[in-house]
PDB file of C-alpha atoms in Angstrom:
ATOM      1  CA  LYS A   1      97.648 112.274  76.354  1.00  0.00           C
ATOM      2  CA  LEU A   2      97.007 108.909  74.548  1.00  0.00           C
ATOM      3  CA  ASP A   3      94.249 108.855  72.221  1.00  0.00           C
ATOM      4  CA  GLY A   4      94.276 106.293  69.829  1.00  0.00           C
ATOM      5  CA  ARG A   5      97.368 106.213  68.337  1.00  0.00           C
ATOM      6  CA  ASN A   6      98.110 110.150  68.521  1.00  0.00           C
ATOM      7  CA  ILE A   7      99.810 112.047  71.467  1.00  0.00           C
ATOM      8  CA  GLN A   8      98.708 115.126  72.475  1.00  0.00           C
ATOM      9  CA  LEU A   9     100.273 117.754  74.902  1.00  0.00           C
ATOM     10  CA  ILE A  10      97.470 118.509  77.645  1.00  0.00           C
ATOM     11  CA  LYS A  11      96.151 121.878  78.366  1.00  0.00           C
ATOM     12  CA  GLY A  12      99.077 123.493  80.126  1.00  0.00           C
ATOM     13  CA  GLY A  13     101.111 120.470  80.237  1.00  0.00           C
ATOM     14  CA  VAL A  14     104.206 122.601  78.659  1.00  0.00           C
ATOM     15  CA  PHE A  15     104.586 123.831  82.683  1.00  0.00           C
ATOM     16  CA  PHE A  16     106.335 119.996  82.803  1.00  0.00           C
ATOM     17  CA  LYS A  17     108.565 121.170  79.534  1.00  0.00           C
ATOM     18  CA  ASP A  18     112.211 120.903  82.081  1.00  0.00           C
ATOM     19  CA  ILE A  19     110.283 119.238  85.144  1.00  0.00           C
ATOM     20  CA  GLU A  20     111.117 115.728  85.288  1.00  0.00           C
ATOM     21  CA  ILE A  21     107.559 113.625  85.904  1.00  0.00           C
ATOM     22  CA  VAL A  22     108.685 110.127  87.684  1.00  0.00           C
ATOM     23  CA  GLY A  23     105.197 109.006  88.529  1.00  0.00           C
ATOM     24  CA  MET A  24     101.387 109.328  88.494  1.00  0.00           C
ATOM     25  CA  VAL A  25      98.645 107.785  89.984  1.00  0.00           C
ATOM     26  CA  PRO A  26      94.684 107.971  89.921  1.00  0.00           C
ATOM     27  CA  PHE A  27      94.064 110.345  92.563  1.00  0.00           C
ATOM     28  CA  THR A  28      90.449 111.829  93.519  1.00  0.00           C
ATOM     29  CA  ASP A  29      87.512 113.268  91.896  1.00  0.00           C
ATOM     30  CA  ASN A  30      89.006 112.260  88.207  1.00  0.00           C
ATOM     31  CA  SER A  31      92.242 113.658  89.529  1.00  0.00           C
ATOM     32  CA  ILE A  32      95.789 112.594  88.530  1.00  0.00           C
ATOM     33  CA  LEU A  33      98.398 113.150  91.054  1.00  0.00           C
ATOM     34  CA  ILE A  34     101.829 113.673  89.877  1.00  0.00           C
ATOM     35  CA  SER A  35     105.409 113.405  91.419  1.00  0.00           C
ATOM     36  CA  THR A  36     108.379 114.761  90.054  1.00  0.00           C
ATOM     37  CA  ALA A  37     112.037 114.420  91.141  1.00  0.00           C
ATOM     38  CA  LEU A  38     112.810 117.558  92.469  1.00  0.00           C
ATOM     39  CA  ASN A  39     109.825 120.239  92.134  1.00  0.00           C
ATOM     40  CA  GLY A  40     107.165 118.209  94.524  1.00  0.00           C
ATOM     41  CA  LEU A  41     103.920 116.927  93.587  1.00  0.00           C
ATOM     42  CA  PHE A  42     101.568 118.489  91.117  1.00  0.00           C
ATOM     43  CA  LEU A  43      97.870 117.821  90.767  1.00  0.00           C
ATOM     44  CA  TYR A  44      96.434 117.360  87.381  1.00  0.00           C
ATOM     45  CA  LYS A  45      92.375 118.393  87.602  1.00  0.00           C
ATOM     46  CA  ASP A  46      89.835 119.890  85.100  1.00  0.00           C
ATOM     47  CA  ASN A  47      92.240 120.908  83.121  1.00  0.00           C
ATOM     48  CA  ARG A  48      94.518 122.391  85.412  1.00  0.00           C
ATOM     49  CA  ILE A  49      97.927 121.759  86.866  1.00  0.00           C
ATOM     50  CA  GLN A  50      98.816 123.381  90.884  1.00  0.00           C
ATOM     51  CA  ASP A  51     101.115 122.704  93.558  1.00  0.00           C
ATOM     52  CA  TRP A  52      99.556 120.174  95.412  1.00  0.00           C
ATOM     53  CA  ASN A  53     100.553 120.008  99.301  1.00  0.00           C
ATOM     54  CA  ILE A  54     102.974 123.062  99.884  1.00  0.00           C
ATOM     55  CA  ASN A  55     103.987 121.029 103.439  1.00  0.00           C
ATOM     56  CA  LEU A  56     104.937 117.691 101.563  1.00  0.00           C
ATOM     57  CA  ASN A  57     106.845 120.056  98.676  1.00  0.00           C
ATOM     58  CA  SER A  58     109.324 121.211 100.851  1.00  0.00           C
ATOM     59  CA  VAL A  59     110.239 117.567 101.866  1.00  0.00           C
ATOM     60  CA  PHE A  60     110.271 116.173  98.470  1.00  0.00           C
ATOM     61  CA  LYS A  61     111.962 118.824  96.945  1.00  0.00           C
ATOM     62  CA  THR A  62     114.806 118.209  99.251  1.00  0.00           C
ATOM     63  CA  LYS A  63     114.558 114.507  99.043  1.00  0.00           C
ATOM     64  CA  GLN A  64     114.058 113.386  95.279  1.00  0.00           C
ATOM     65  CA  ILE A  65     111.260 111.442  94.637  1.00  0.00           C
ATOM     66  CA  PHE A  66     112.038 108.182  92.882  1.00  0.00           C
ATOM     67  CA  CYS A  67     108.846 106.457  92.564  1.00  0.00           C
ATOM     68  CA  MET A  68     105.222 106.876  93.869  1.00  0.00           C
ATOM     69  CA  VAL A  69     102.182 104.109  93.740  1.00  0.00           C
ATOM     70  CA  ARG A  70      98.753 104.274  95.394  1.00  0.00           C
ATOM     71  CA  LEU A  71      97.939 102.175  98.456  1.00  0.00           C
ATOM     72  CA  ASN A  72      94.658 100.396  99.020  1.00  0.00           C
ATOM     73  CA  GLY A  73      92.353 102.887 100.848  1.00  0.00           C
ATOM     74  CA  GLU A  74      93.459 106.625 101.090  1.00  0.00           C
ATOM     75  CA  TYR A  75      97.072 106.097 101.251  1.00  0.00           C
ATOM     76  CA  LEU A  76      99.700 106.794  98.773  1.00  0.00           C
ATOM     77  CA  ALA A  77     103.651 105.780  98.784  1.00  0.00           C
ATOM     78  CA  VAL A  78     106.661 107.734  97.523  1.00  0.00           C
ATOM     79  CA  GLY A  79     109.899 106.426  97.502  1.00  0.00           C
ATOM     80  CA  THR A  80     113.156 108.673  97.589  1.00  0.00           C
ATOM     81  CA  VAL A  81     116.677 108.907  96.287  1.00  0.00           C
ATOM     82  CA  ARG A  82     118.006 109.940 100.004  1.00  0.00           C
ATOM     83  CA  ASP A  83     115.709 109.212 102.659  1.00  0.00           C
ATOM     84  CA  GLY A  84     113.769 105.852 102.241  1.00  0.00           C
ATOM     85  CA  LEU A  85     109.588 105.825 101.628  1.00  0.00           C
ATOM     86  CA  TYR A  86     107.327 108.245 102.843  1.00  0.00           C
ATOM     87  CA  VAL A  87     103.410 107.283 103.443  1.00  0.00           C
ATOM     88  CA  PHE A  88     100.549 109.838 103.404  1.00  0.00           C
ATOM     89  CA  ASN A  89      97.094 109.828 103.271  1.00  0.00           C
ATOM     90  CA  THR A  90      95.033 111.635 100.241  1.00  0.00           C
ATOM     91  CA  LYS A  91      94.623 114.799 102.746  1.00  0.00           C
ATOM     92  CA  GLY A  92      98.215 115.777 102.432  1.00  0.00           C
ATOM     93  CA  GLU A  93      98.694 114.324 105.772  1.00  0.00           C
ATOM     94  CA  PHE A  94     101.888 112.249 106.582  1.00  0.00           C
ATOM     95  CA  VAL A  95     101.902 108.754 108.057  1.00  0.00           C
ATOM     96  CA  GLN A  96     104.702 107.410 108.155  1.00  0.00           C
ATOM     97  CA  GLN A  97     108.333 107.231 106.874  1.00  0.00           C
ATOM     98  CA  VAL A  98     110.712 104.330 106.434  1.00  0.00           C
ATOM     99  CA  ASN A  99     114.383 104.501 106.244  1.00  0.00           C
ATOM    100  CA  THR A 100     117.503 102.760 107.046  1.00  0.00           C
ATOM    101  CA  LYS A 101     116.839 104.639 110.624  1.00  0.00           C
ATOM    102  CA  THR A 102     113.755 102.399 110.856  1.00  0.00           C
ATOM    103  CA  GLY A 103     114.953  98.768 109.183  1.00  0.00           C
ATOM    104  CA  LEU A 104     115.499  99.516 105.299  1.00  0.00           C
ATOM    105  CA  GLN A 105     118.752  97.934 103.895  1.00  0.00           C
ATOM    106  CA  ASN A 106     118.951 101.374 101.643  1.00  0.00           C
ATOM    107  CA  ASN A 107     117.347 104.922 101.349  1.00  0.00           C
ATOM    108  CA  THR A 108     117.549 104.529  97.811  1.00  0.00           C
ATOM    109  CA  ILE A 109     114.053 103.672  96.907  1.00  0.00           C
ATOM    110  CA  LEU A 110     113.974 102.718  92.828  1.00  0.00           C
ATOM    111  CA  SER A 111     111.213 101.101  92.624  1.00  0.00           C
ATOM    112  CA  LEU A 112     107.683 100.226  94.364  1.00  0.00           C
ATOM    113  CA  HIS A 113     104.955  96.998  94.132  1.00  0.00           C
ATOM    114  CA  LEU A 114     101.941  96.181  95.927  1.00  0.00           C
ATOM    115  CA  ASP A 115     101.288  93.172  95.784  1.00  0.00           C
ATOM    116  CA  ARG A 116      97.686  90.868  95.921  1.00  0.00           C
ATOM    117  CA  ASP A 117      97.814  90.642  99.806  1.00  0.00           C
ATOM    118  CA  GLU A 118      98.698  94.307 100.336  1.00  0.00           C
ATOM    119  CA  ASN A 119     102.186  93.853 100.860  1.00  0.00           C
ATOM    120  CA  LEU A 120     104.673  96.529  99.376  1.00  0.00           C
ATOM    121  CA  TRP A 121     107.625  95.709  97.884  1.00  0.00           C
ATOM    122  CA  LEU A 122     110.325  98.082  97.395  1.00  0.00           C
ATOM    123  CA  GLY A 123     113.540  97.544  94.954  1.00  0.00           C
ATOM    124  CA  LEU A 124     116.128  99.769  96.425  1.00  0.00           C
ATOM    125  CA  ASP A 125     119.607 100.836  94.903  1.00  0.00           C
ATOM    126  CA  ASN A 126     120.973  97.621  96.796  1.00  0.00           C
ATOM    127  CA  GLY A 127     118.440  94.999  97.304  1.00  0.00           C
ATOM    128  CA  ILE A 128     114.738  94.615  97.961  1.00  0.00           C
ATOM    129  CA  ASP A 129     112.465  94.614 100.937  1.00  0.00           C
ATOM    130  CA  LEU A 130     109.140  93.680 101.451  1.00  0.00           C
ATOM    131  CA  LEU A 131     106.707  95.998 104.045  1.00  0.00           C
ATOM    132  CA  GLU A 132     103.858  94.036 105.091  1.00  0.00           C
ATOM    133  CA  ILE A 133     101.472  96.719 105.274  1.00  0.00           C
ATOM    134  CA  SER A 134      98.507  94.847 105.545  1.00  0.00           C
ATOM    135  CA  SER A 135      99.708  93.265 109.047  1.00  0.00           C
ATOM    136  CA  PRO A 136      98.251  94.566 111.880  1.00  0.00           C
ATOM    137  CA  LEU A 137     101.674  94.147 113.867  1.00  0.00           C
ATOM    138  CA  SER A 138     104.173  96.790 113.814  1.00  0.00           C
ATOM    139  CA  THR A 139     107.629  96.820 114.586  1.00  0.00           C
ATOM    140  CA  PHE A 140     109.876  99.283 116.228  1.00  0.00           C
ATOM    141  CA  PRO A 141     113.527 100.219 115.499  1.00  0.00           C
ATOM    142  CA  ARG A 142     116.443  98.507 117.632  1.00  0.00           C
ATOM    143  CA  ASN A 143     116.887 101.239 120.452  1.00  0.00           C
ATOM    144  CA  ASN A 144     119.734  99.968 122.823  1.00  0.00           C
ATOM    145  CA  GLU A 145     118.689 102.801 125.233  1.00  0.00           C
ATOM    146  CA  ILE A 146     115.612 101.209 126.407  1.00  0.00           C
ATOM    147  CA  GLY A 147     117.205  97.503 127.163  1.00  0.00           C
ATOM    148  CA  SER A 148     115.461  94.271 126.305  1.00  0.00           C
ATOM    149  CA  GLY A 149     111.924  94.145 126.405  1.00  0.00           C
ATOM    150  CA  TYR A 150     110.089  91.792 128.439  1.00  0.00           C
ATOM    151  CA  ALA A 151     105.861  93.088 128.217  1.00  0.00           C
ATOM    152  CA  SER A 152     104.015  95.737 126.461  1.00  0.00           C
ATOM    153  CA  ILE A 153     100.690  97.082 126.990  1.00  0.00           C
ATOM    154  CA  TYR A 154      98.394  99.917 125.108  1.00  0.00           C
ATOM    155  CA  HIS A 155      96.957 101.855 127.615  1.00  0.00           C
ATOM    156  CA  LYS A 156      94.611 105.238 127.309  1.00  0.00           C
ATOM    157  CA  GLY A 157      96.605 106.346 124.402  1.00  0.00           C
ATOM    158  CA  HIS A 158     100.314 105.399 125.633  1.00  0.00           C
ATOM    159  CA  LEU A 159     102.193 102.269 124.368  1.00  0.00           C
ATOM    160  CA  TYR A 160     104.185 100.995 127.448  1.00  0.00           C
ATOM    161  CA  LEU A 161     107.326  98.992 127.361  1.00  0.00           C
ATOM    162  CA  GLY A 162     108.582  96.600 130.447  1.00  0.00           C
ATOM    163  CA  THR A 163     112.074  96.331 129.843  1.00  0.00           C
ATOM    164  CA  ASN A 164     115.103  94.964 131.720  1.00  0.00           C
ATOM    165  CA  MET A 165     116.035  98.772 132.172  1.00  0.00           C
ATOM    166  CA  GLY A 166     112.753 100.098 133.423  1.00  0.00           C
ATOM    167  CA  LEU A 167     109.483 101.283 132.248  1.00  0.00           C
ATOM    168  CA  PHE A 168     108.908 103.204 129.152  1.00  0.00           C
ATOM    169  CA  VAL A 169     106.615 104.948 128.031  1.00  0.00           C
ATOM    170  CA  LYS A 170     105.503 106.836 124.734  1.00  0.00           C
ATOM    171  CA  LYS A 171     101.993 108.688 123.198  1.00  0.00           C
ATOM    172  CA  HIS A 172     101.486 106.838 120.202  1.00  0.00           C
ATOM    173  CA  ASP A 173      98.528 106.420 117.729  1.00  0.00           C
ATOM    174  CA  PHE A 174      98.622 103.263 115.717  1.00  0.00           C
ATOM    175  CA  SER A 175      96.271 104.716 113.089  1.00  0.00           C
ATOM    176  CA  ASN A 176      99.182 107.446 111.870  1.00  0.00           C
ATOM    177  CA  HIS A 177     102.281 105.557 113.463  1.00  0.00           C
ATOM    178  CA  SER A 178     103.113 108.373 115.750  1.00  0.00           C
ATOM    179  CA  ARG A 179     106.857 108.833 115.604  1.00  0.00           C
ATOM    180  CA  ASN A 180     107.490 109.716 119.526  1.00  0.00           C
ATOM    181  CA  GLU A 181     110.551 108.458 121.406  1.00  0.00           C
ATOM    182  CA  PHE A 182     110.143 106.164 124.771  1.00  0.00           C
ATOM    183  CA  GLU A 183     110.847 108.173 127.938  1.00  0.00           C
ATOM    184  CA  LEU A 184     111.433 106.249 131.278  1.00  0.00           C
ATOM    185  CA  VAL A 185     108.975 106.276 133.586  1.00  0.00           C
ATOM    186  CA  LYS A 186     110.051 108.288 136.365  1.00  0.00           C
ATOM    187  CA  ASN A 187     111.530 105.971 139.425  1.00  0.00           C
ATOM    188  CA  THR A 188     110.958 102.586 137.715  1.00  0.00           C
ATOM    189  CA  SER A 189     114.950 102.192 136.842  1.00  0.00           C
TER     190      SER A 189
END
């Protein structure tokens, strides 16, 4: 902790003696969320350091976190070295992953910046990508299995796509960017 011109070790801070801290963001209730390269996420609150989310940590320990940013609202984004961007909410619930399979040029994210229009800029190992996260529009990764799209509709929790190869459907929740795959509706090919 920097206090004027003096740096002080926080209570319990020796815990990070041999752990690489790569990011810190204000969290909830006067707490700080701390991201580490290979040890996952920790919460610093009331002079205590504790593992924050066991489920996310099991993922992040293998993907190597490189950077983190707080998004507007209740969301956070973590850039990894091995598997692109992860977005999750303050409850620790996974929201979305963006990587080369879903449109990034490269899976190594070295920096993140949220601009004044709520767009997220990603500094990659090879290039820069822009995610218009404030946009109400979404894109789906190219999927040669379903053909060329001609029409779509969202109806009763399902997204339907009319293509040259038939009618495809998937259960979809726009609020959490579900990752279900499209399936051919029986007898529509």
